[in-house]
Coordinates of C-alpha atoms (C1' of nucleotides) in Angstrom, one line a residue:
Chain E
M1 CA 118.3 81.8 103.5
P2 CA 115.7 81.9 106.9
R3 CA 114.9 78.1 107.7
N4 CA 112.2 79.6 109.0
S5 CA 108.2 81.1 108.1
G6 CA 109.4 84.9 109.3
V7 CA 105.8 84.3 111.3
L8 CA 107.5 82.2 113.8
E9 CA 110.5 84.4 114.0
L10 CA 108.7 87.8 114.6
A11 CA 107.2 86.0 117.6
V12 CA 110.0 84.6 118.9
L13 CA 111.7 87.8 118.5
G14 CA 109.1 89.9 120.1
L15 CA 108.6 87.7 123.1
L16 CA 112.7 87.7 123.8
H17 CA 112.1 91.5 123.7
D18 CA 110.3 91.6 126.8
S19 CA 112.5 89.1 128.6
P20 CA 114.8 86.2 127.9
L21 CA 113.1 82.8 128.0
H22 CA 114.3 79.1 127.1
G23 CA 112.5 77.2 124.8
Y24 CA 109.9 75.4 126.1
E25 CA 108.5 78.4 128.0
L26 CA 108.9 80.6 124.6
R27 CA 106.8 77.9 123.3
K28 CA 103.8 78.2 126.0
R29 CA 103.5 81.7 125.4
L30 CA 103.9 81.6 121.8
N31 CA 100.7 79.5 121.8
A32 CA 98.9 81.5 124.9
L33 CA 99.7 84.9 122.4
L34 CA 98.2 83.2 119.4
G35 CA 95.7 81.8 120.8
S36 CA 93.7 79.9 118.5
L37 CA 95.2 81.3 115.8
R38 CA 98.0 79.0 115.1
A39 CA 99.9 76.4 117.2
F40 CA 103.8 75.8 116.8
S41 CA 105.5 72.1 117.9
Y42 CA 109.2 72.2 119.4
G43 CA 110.0 70.5 116.0
S44 CA 109.7 73.9 114.7
L45 CA 110.8 75.9 117.5
Y46 CA 114.0 74.6 118.4
P47 CA 115.0 74.8 114.7
C48 CA 114.4 77.7 114.4
L49 CA 116.2 79.0 117.4
K50 CA 119.2 77.2 116.1
D51 CA 119.0 79.2 113.1
M52 CA 118.4 82.5 114.5
L53 CA 121.6 82.1 117.2
A54 CA 123.7 80.9 114.0
R55 CA 122.2 84.4 112.4
G56 CA 123.0 86.2 115.4
L57 CA 119.6 87.4 116.4
I58 CA 119.7 85.8 119.7
A59 CA 122.2 84.7 122.4
Q60 CA 122.3 82.3 124.7
E61 CA 122.4 82.9 128.5
T62 CA 123.5 79.9 130.4
P63 CA 122.4 80.7 133.8
A64 CA 124.3 80.3 137.0
Q65 CA 123.5 76.5 137.6
S66 CA 124.1 76.8 141.0
G67 CA 120.7 77.0 142.8
G68 CA 118.2 76.3 139.7
Q69 CA 117.7 73.8 137.4
R70 CA 120.4 73.2 134.8
S71 CA 119.6 72.3 131.1
R72 CA 117.9 75.4 130.8
I73 CA 119.0 76.9 127.8
V74 CA 117.9 81.1 128.0
Y75 CA 117.8 82.8 124.9
R76 CA 117.8 86.8 125.0
L77 CA 117.9 89.2 121.8
T78 CA 121.0 90.7 120.5
A79 CA 121.3 94.3 119.5
E80 CA 120.9 92.7 115.7
G81 CA 117.7 91.1 116.9
K82 CA 116.2 94.1 118.4
E83 CA 117.0 95.7 114.8
R84 CA 115.7 92.7 112.9
F85 CA 112.3 93.1 115.2
Q86 CA 112.2 96.9 114.0
D87 CA 112.8 96.0 110.5
M88 CA 110.3 93.3 110.5
L89 CA 107.4 95.5 112.4
S90 CA 107.9 98.2 110.0
E91 CA 107.3 96.1 107.2
A92 CA 103.7 97.0 106.1
G93 CA 103.6 95.0 102.9
P94 CA 101.1 92.2 101.3
S95 CA 102.4 89.7 103.9
S96 CA 101.7 91.7 106.4
W97 CA 98.0 91.3 106.2
E98 CA 98.0 87.4 105.3
D99 CA 95.8 85.3 107.7
E100 CA 98.5 83.9 109.9
T101 CA 100.9 86.9 109.9
F102 CA 98.6 89.7 110.9
G103 CA 97.9 88.5 114.1
V104 CA 101.6 88.3 115.1
H105 CA 102.0 91.8 113.4
F106 CA 98.9 93.1 115.7
A107 CA 99.8 91.4 118.6
F108 CA 103.0 93.4 118.6
F109 CA 101.1 96.6 117.5
G110 CA 102.2 98.1 120.9
R111 CA 105.8 98.7 119.5
T112 CA 104.7 99.6 116.1
D113 CA 104.3 103.2 114.4
A114 CA 100.9 104.7 114.7
E115 CA 101.2 104.8 110.8
V116 CA 102.2 101.4 109.9
R117 CA 99.8 100.1 112.2
L118 CA 96.9 102.2 110.0
R119 CA 98.4 100.7 107.2
I120 CA 98.0 97.2 107.9
L121 CA 94.9 97.5 109.7
E122 CA 93.5 99.4 106.0
G123 CA 95.3 96.7 104.0
R124 CA 94.1 93.8 106.3
R125 CA 90.6 94.8 105.9
S126 CA 90.7 95.7 101.7
R127 CA 92.0 92.0 101.8
L128 CA 89.0 90.8 103.5
E129 CA 86.6 92.9 101.5
E130 CA 88.2 91.6 98.2
R131 CA 87.4 88.1 99.6
L132 CA 84.0 89.0 100.3
D133 CA 83.6 90.0 97.0
G134 CA 84.9 86.8 95.7
V135 CA 82.9 84.5 98.1
R136 CA 79.4 86.6 97.4
A137 CA 80.1 86.4 93.7
A138 CA 80.6 82.2 94.0
L139 CA 77.6 82.4 96.1
A140 CA 75.4 84.0 93.6
R141 CA 77.0 81.8 91.1
T142 CA 75.9 78.4 92.6
R143 CA 72.7 79.5 94.4
E144 CA 70.7 77.0 92.7
R145 CA 73.3 73.9 93.2
V146 CA 74.3 73.7 96.0
D147 CA 72.4 72.3 99.1
G148 CA 71.3 74.0 102.5
Y149 CA 74.5 72.4 104.4
T150 CA 76.9 73.7 101.8
L151 CA 75.0 77.3 101.7
E152 CA 74.8 77.6 105.5
L153 CA 78.8 76.8 105.6
Q154 CA 79.1 79.6 103.4
R155 CA 76.7 82.1 104.8
H156 CA 78.4 81.2 108.2
G157 CA 82.1 81.9 106.2
L158 CA 80.4 85.4 104.9
E159 CA 79.1 86.3 108.1
S160 CA 82.7 85.8 110.0
V161 CA 84.5 87.8 107.4
E162 CA 82.0 90.6 107.4
R163 CA 82.3 90.4 111.1
E164 CA 86.1 90.6 111.3
V165 CA 85.7 93.5 108.9
R166 CA 83.7 95.3 111.6
W167 CA 85.8 94.9 114.1
L168 CA 88.8 96.0 111.8
S169 CA 87.1 99.4 110.9
E170 CA 86.4 100.3 114.7
L171 CA 89.9 99.6 115.1
I172 CA 90.8 101.5 112.3
D173 CA 88.4 104.5 113.9
S174 CA 90.3 104.4 117.1
E175 CA 93.2 104.7 115.3
R176 CA 92.4 107.6 113.9
G177 CA 90.4 109.0 116.8
A178 CA 93.9 109.0 119.0
E179 CA 96.0 110.2 116.2
R180 CA 93.9 113.4 116.3
H181 CA 94.6 113.8 120.1
H182 CA 98.3 113.9 119.0
Q183 CA 98.9 111.2 122.0
H184 CA 101.7 110.2 120.2
M185 CA 103.8 108.8 122.9
N186 CA 106.1 106.0 121.5
G187 CA 107.3 105.1 125.1
S188 CA 108.5 101.5 125.9
T189 CA 105.7 100.8 128.2
T190 CA 104.8 97.2 128.4
T191 CA 101.1 97.6 129.9
S192 CA 98.3 99.7 129.2
E193 CA 97.8 102.2 126.7
G194 CA 100.3 103.4 124.2
G195 CA 99.0 105.1 121.2
G196 CA 95.3 103.9 120.3
D197 CA 94.3 102.0 123.0
P198 CA 92.0 99.4 121.3
S199 CA 89.6 98.6 124.5
A200 CA 88.5 102.2 124.1
T201 CA 85.6 101.6 121.2
T202 CA 84.8 98.1 122.2
G203 CA 84.0 98.7 125.7
R204 CA 84.1 96.1 128.1
Chain Q
M1 CA 99.7 55.3 100.2
P2 CA 97.7 58.6 99.7
R3 CA 100.2 61.8 98.3
N4 CA 97.3 63.9 99.3
S5 CA 95.8 65.4 102.6
G6 CA 92.7 63.6 102.8
V7 CA 91.0 67.0 103.1
L8 CA 91.5 67.2 99.4
E9 CA 90.3 64.0 98.2
L10 CA 87.4 64.0 100.0
A11 CA 86.6 67.3 98.5
V12 CA 87.0 66.1 94.9
L13 CA 84.9 62.8 95.8
G14 CA 82.5 65.2 96.9
L15 CA 82.4 67.4 93.9
L16 CA 83.0 64.7 91.2
H17 CA 79.8 62.6 93.0
D18 CA 77.4 65.5 91.5
S19 CA 78.6 65.6 87.9
P20 CA 82.3 64.7 86.0
L21 CA 84.3 67.4 85.9
H22 CA 87.8 68.5 84.4
G23 CA 90.5 69.8 86.7
Y24 CA 90.4 73.5 85.9
E25 CA 86.5 73.8 86.8
L26 CA 87.3 71.4 89.4
R27 CA 89.4 73.6 91.1
K28 CA 87.2 76.7 90.9
R29 CA 84.1 74.7 92.4
L30 CA 86.7 73.6 95.3
N31 CA 87.7 77.2 96.2
A32 CA 84.0 78.3 95.6
L33 CA 83.1 75.7 98.3
L34 CA 85.5 76.2 100.9
G35 CA 85.2 79.7 100.7
S36 CA 87.3 81.5 103.3
L37 CA 88.5 78.4 104.5
R38 CA 90.6 77.2 102.3
A39 CA 92.1 77.1 98.8
F40 CA 94.2 74.7 96.9
S41 CA 96.5 75.6 93.7
Y42 CA 96.7 73.2 90.9
G43 CA 100.2 72.2 92.0
S44 CA 98.4 70.2 94.2
L45 CA 95.2 69.1 92.7
Y46 CA 96.5 67.7 89.5
P47 CA 98.9 65.3 91.4
C48 CA 96.0 64.2 93.5
L49 CA 94.1 63.4 90.6
K50 CA 96.5 61.7 89.0
D51 CA 97.3 59.6 92.2
M52 CA 92.9 58.8 92.6
L53 CA 93.1 57.8 89.0
A54 CA 96.2 55.5 89.9
R55 CA 94.2 53.8 93.2
G56 CA 91.2 53.7 90.8
L57 CA 88.7 56.3 92.7
I58 CA 88.2 57.8 89.4
A59 CA 88.3 57.4 86.0
Q60 CA 89.3 59.7 82.7
E61 CA 86.2 60.4 80.2
T62 CA 87.7 61.8 77.1
P63 CA 84.7 63.4 75.4
A64 CA 84.0 63.5 72.1
Q65 CA 86.1 65.6 70.4
S66 CA 84.0 67.0 67.7
G67 CA 82.4 69.9 68.2
G68 CA 83.9 71.3 71.6
Q69 CA 87.2 72.0 73.3
R70 CA 89.8 69.4 73.2
S71 CA 92.2 69.1 76.1
R72 CA 90.1 69.0 78.4
I73 CA 90.3 65.9 80.5
V74 CA 87.1 64.9 82.4
Y75 CA 86.6 62.9 85.5
R76 CA 84.2 60.7 86.8
L77 CA 83.6 58.7 89.9
T78 CA 84.0 54.9 89.7
A79 CA 82.1 52.5 92.1
E80 CA 85.3 52.1 94.6
G81 CA 85.1 56.0 94.6
K82 CA 81.7 56.3 95.6
E83 CA 82.3 53.7 98.2
R84 CA 85.6 55.4 99.4
F85 CA 83.7 58.3 99.7
Q86 CA 80.7 57.0 101.9
D87 CA 83.5 55.4 104.1
M88 CA 85.3 58.8 104.7
L89 CA 81.9 60.5 105.7
S90 CA 80.9 57.8 107.7
E91 CA 84.5 58.4 109.8
A92 CA 83.5 60.6 112.9
G93 CA 86.8 60.5 114.9
P94 CA 88.7 63.4 116.0
S95 CA 90.0 63.9 112.5
S96 CA 86.2 65.2 111.7
W97 CA 86.2 67.9 113.6
E98 CA 89.6 69.9 112.8
D99 CA 89.2 73.2 111.6
E100 CA 90.3 72.2 108.0
T101 CA 88.5 69.0 107.8
F102 CA 85.3 69.9 109.6
G103 CA 84.5 72.6 106.7
V104 CA 84.8 69.9 104.5
H105 CA 82.8 67.5 105.8
F106 CA 80.1 69.7 106.9
A107 CA 79.9 70.7 102.8
F108 CA 78.7 67.6 102.2
F109 CA 76.3 66.9 105.1
G110 CA 73.8 66.4 102.9
R111 CA 75.1 63.0 102.2
T112 CA 75.8 62.1 105.7
D113 CA 73.7 60.0 108.1
A114 CA 72.0 62.1 110.3
E115 CA 73.7 60.5 113.4
V116 CA 77.0 61.0 111.9
R117 CA 76.4 64.5 111.5
L118 CA 75.5 64.8 115.1
R119 CA 78.4 63.2 116.3
I120 CA 80.7 65.1 113.9
L121 CA 79.0 68.6 115.2
E122 CA 79.1 67.8 118.9
G123 CA 82.6 66.7 118.3
R124 CA 83.5 70.0 117.1
R125 CA 81.4 71.9 119.9
S126 CA 83.3 70.1 122.1
R127 CA 86.5 70.5 120.6
L128 CA 86.1 74.4 120.3
E129 CA 85.2 74.2 124.1
E130 CA 88.3 72.9 125.2
R131 CA 90.2 75.5 123.3
L132 CA 87.9 78.2 125.0
D133 CA 89.2 77.2 128.1
G134 CA 92.6 77.0 127.3
V135 CA 92.5 80.6 125.7
R136 CA 90.5 81.8 128.9
A137 CA 93.3 80.4 131.3
A138 CA 96.1 81.8 129.4
L139 CA 94.0 85.0 129.2
A140 CA 93.8 85.0 132.9
R141 CA 97.4 84.0 133.3
T142 CA 98.6 86.8 131.7
R143 CA 96.4 89.4 131.9
E144 CA 98.6 91.5 133.8
R145 CA 101.7 90.8 131.4
V146 CA 100.2 91.7 128.0
D147 CA 99.1 95.4 126.5
G148 CA 96.2 96.9 125.1
Y149 CA 96.6 95.3 121.5
T150 CA 97.6 91.6 122.7
L151 CA 94.5 91.7 125.2
E152 CA 92.5 92.8 122.0
L153 CA 93.6 90.1 120.0
Q154 CA 93.1 87.5 122.4
R155 CA 89.5 89.1 123.2
H156 CA 88.4 89.0 119.5
G157 CA 89.9 85.5 119.1
L158 CA 88.0 84.3 122.2
E159 CA 84.5 86.2 121.0
S160 CA 84.9 84.4 117.6
V161 CA 85.4 81.1 119.0
E162 CA 82.2 81.6 121.3
R163 CA 80.4 82.5 118.2
E164 CA 81.5 79.5 116.3
V165 CA 79.9 77.4 119.7
R166 CA 76.3 79.1 119.5
W167 CA 76.6 78.7 115.8
L168 CA 77.0 74.8 116.0
S169 CA 74.5 74.6 119.1
E170 CA 71.6 75.9 116.9
L171 CA 72.8 73.5 114.2
I172 CA 72.9 70.7 116.7
D173 CA 69.1 71.7 118.2
S174 CA 68.0 71.8 114.6
E175 CA 69.4 68.7 113.9
R176 CA 67.3 67.1 117.2
G177 CA 64.9 68.7 116.0
A178 CA 64.3 67.5 112.7
E179 CA 65.3 63.9 114.1
R180 CA 62.4 64.3 116.5
H181 CA 59.7 64.6 114.0
H182 CA 61.1 63.8 111.1
Q183 CA 59.9 66.8 109.1
H184 CA 61.0 69.9 107.9
M185 CA 59.7 73.7 108.9
N186 CA 60.6 75.0 106.0
G187 CA 61.6 78.6 107.0
S188 CA 63.7 79.3 103.6
T189 CA 65.9 81.4 106.4
T190 CA 69.2 81.3 104.5
T191 CA 69.8 84.6 106.4
S192 CA 71.1 84.7 109.9
E193 CA 67.0 84.4 111.6
G194 CA 66.6 81.1 114.1
G195 CA 70.1 79.6 112.0
G196 CA 67.4 77.3 109.9
D197 CA 67.4 74.0 109.5
P198 CA 69.7 73.4 106.5
S199 CA 69.1 70.0 105.8
A200 CA 65.3 70.5 105.6
T201 CA 65.7 73.1 102.4
T202 CA 66.9 70.0 100.1
G203 CA 65.1 66.9 101.0
R204 CA 66.5 64.0 99.4
Chain A
dG1 C1' 98.4 90.3 66.8
dT2 C1' 98.5 90.7 71.4
dT3 C1' 97.1 90.2 75.6
dA4 C1' 93.8 87.7 78.9
dG5 C1' 91.8 83.2 80.2
dC6 C1' 91.2 78.3 79.7
dA7 C1' 93.9 73.9 80.3
dT8 C1' 97.3 70.6 81.9
dG9 C1' 101.3 69.5 83.9
dT10 C1' 106.0 69.0 86.5
dA11 C1' 110.1 70.3 89.7
dA12 C1' 111.9 72.4 93.4
dG13 C1' 111.7 73.7 98.1
dG14 C1' 109.3 75.8 102.0
dA15 C1' 107.1 75.3 106.4
dG16 C1' 105.6 72.4 109.6
dT17 C1' 104.1 68.1 112.2
dT18 C1' 104.8 63.5 114.1
dA19 C1' 107.8 60.2 116.1
dC20 C1' 111.7 59.3 118.5
dA21 C1' 115.6 59.7 121.6
dT22 C1' 117.4 61.2 125.9
dG23 C1' 117.6 62.8 130.6
dA24 C1' 116.6 65.3 134.9
dT25 C1' 112.8 66.7 138.3
dT26 C1' 108.4 66.7 140.8
dT27 C1' 104.7 64.3 141.9
dT28 C1' 102.1 60.3 143.3
Chain W
dA1 C1' 109.4 53.3 142.6
dA2 C1' 106.7 54.9 138.7
dA3 C1' 104.6 58.4 136.3
dA4 C1' 104.0 63.1 134.7
dT5 C1' 105.9 66.6 133.1
dC6 C1' 110.0 69.7 132.0
dA7 C1' 113.2 70.4 129.0
dT8 C1' 116.1 69.9 124.5
dG9 C1' 116.9 68.1 120.2
dT10 C1' 116.6 65.6 115.3
dA11 C1' 115.3 62.7 111.2
dA12 C1' 112.0 61.5 108.4
dC13 C1' 107.8 62.7 106.1
dT14 C1' 103.9 65.1 104.3
dC15 C1' 101.4 68.5 102.5
dC16 C1' 101.4 72.1 99.8
dT17 C1' 103.1 76.7 96.9
dT18 C1' 105.7 78.9 93.6
dA19 C1' 107.5 79.1 89.5
dC20 C1' 108.3 77.1 85.5
dA21 C1' 106.7 74.9 80.7
dT22 C1' 103.1 74.0 77.4
dG23 C1' 99.6 74.8 74.3
dC24 C1' 95.1 76.9 72.9
dT25 C1' 91.4 79.6 72.3
dA26 C1' 88.5 84.1 72.8
dA27 C1' 88.5 88.9 73.1
dC28 C1' 90.3 93.8 71.9

DNA sequence: GTTAGCATGTAAGGAGTTACATGATTTT
DNA sequence: AAAATCATGTAACTCCTTACATGCTAAC
């Protein structure tokens, strides 16, 4: 029984995949990675690490305390941890396109199979489109009852979701384009383009 | 000791301010009001109502079961509830411009003093600008380390926040304009053009 | 007559924060 | 020497969801 959300665990696995890190640094990278999406406190990170350690997903690496600072506990992925990471990435289910979860999955798309990427993007998009329908229906039903501010709030919310749908559509097109060009290199290149490089269509 | 978040309580107070409602209907309006921002389940709404009832903020009104359906428990605001609502609306503190809270406060701007509205809008904006600085700094620091997808995620997140800042700026300008000549330009602009002045559409 | 929606609730538990406690190291 | 930041951790608590339990009413 995992004591953590899955989101946090996935993010930790992903970050440790690149390089071993200690908790404090891990948290900073976590919050940089998720940016405005989410923020975790030590109170959730450390217990999570403890749990993952107990389950054998990560291992402690006490660095030689010769020159450097002591008291830093560096964690690295075990083979089981790598396996678990791949398993979690392969899961393209309803849990992959919820608000919080989607961002983390997306952040690790560089290590995700092209077909899984597409399924997650499309799942996320249709999820948002369902929500759009709901909000639009609610807007139509309550149009007369609400005041200007409530209306403005809902209008802005609607626009935000519509904007994200367009973003997803561009990404999906981009993925399909890359797929056609049979550029299916599944290399472990931590930098630049692997698979469908998303910056291709958004041009900046 | 309130057993609920404050957000939920404020929203319930605001909705019951308009008209008495029963729990089931209340929840629907709640989720319509907050749209894509948030959703509450019965498991949090009913206990909240129970608590608010115990604190005297709301009262049960068992409707005459002559013609209509039984088993519907209609709640209405008490005098204390109205007072509490006004108190909560007048609070323009850091708690008013957090993600979840801000939306609810905004939805009831129609009942909020103009000066408080401005302070909340400005507080929210500077909150987001702080976040922008943080994200931009993180982006600059990690530019070389991340792959295309991570970068795209952060870029999109940044754009979303920038967009909300512009929205807030338009609202603030609109508020100031309305404040200056105490009249509304009444463009009926519920669409994106100009942002409109929400307070103008339904004067009170 | 059975599925679907309306309506109210409770118990258990998950996920995470806050506040606290501790100590080392760096900066001022 | 004091203050800030790095670093790790725990306990209590908050807020909310899920799953369950119940019964009524409308539609098909």
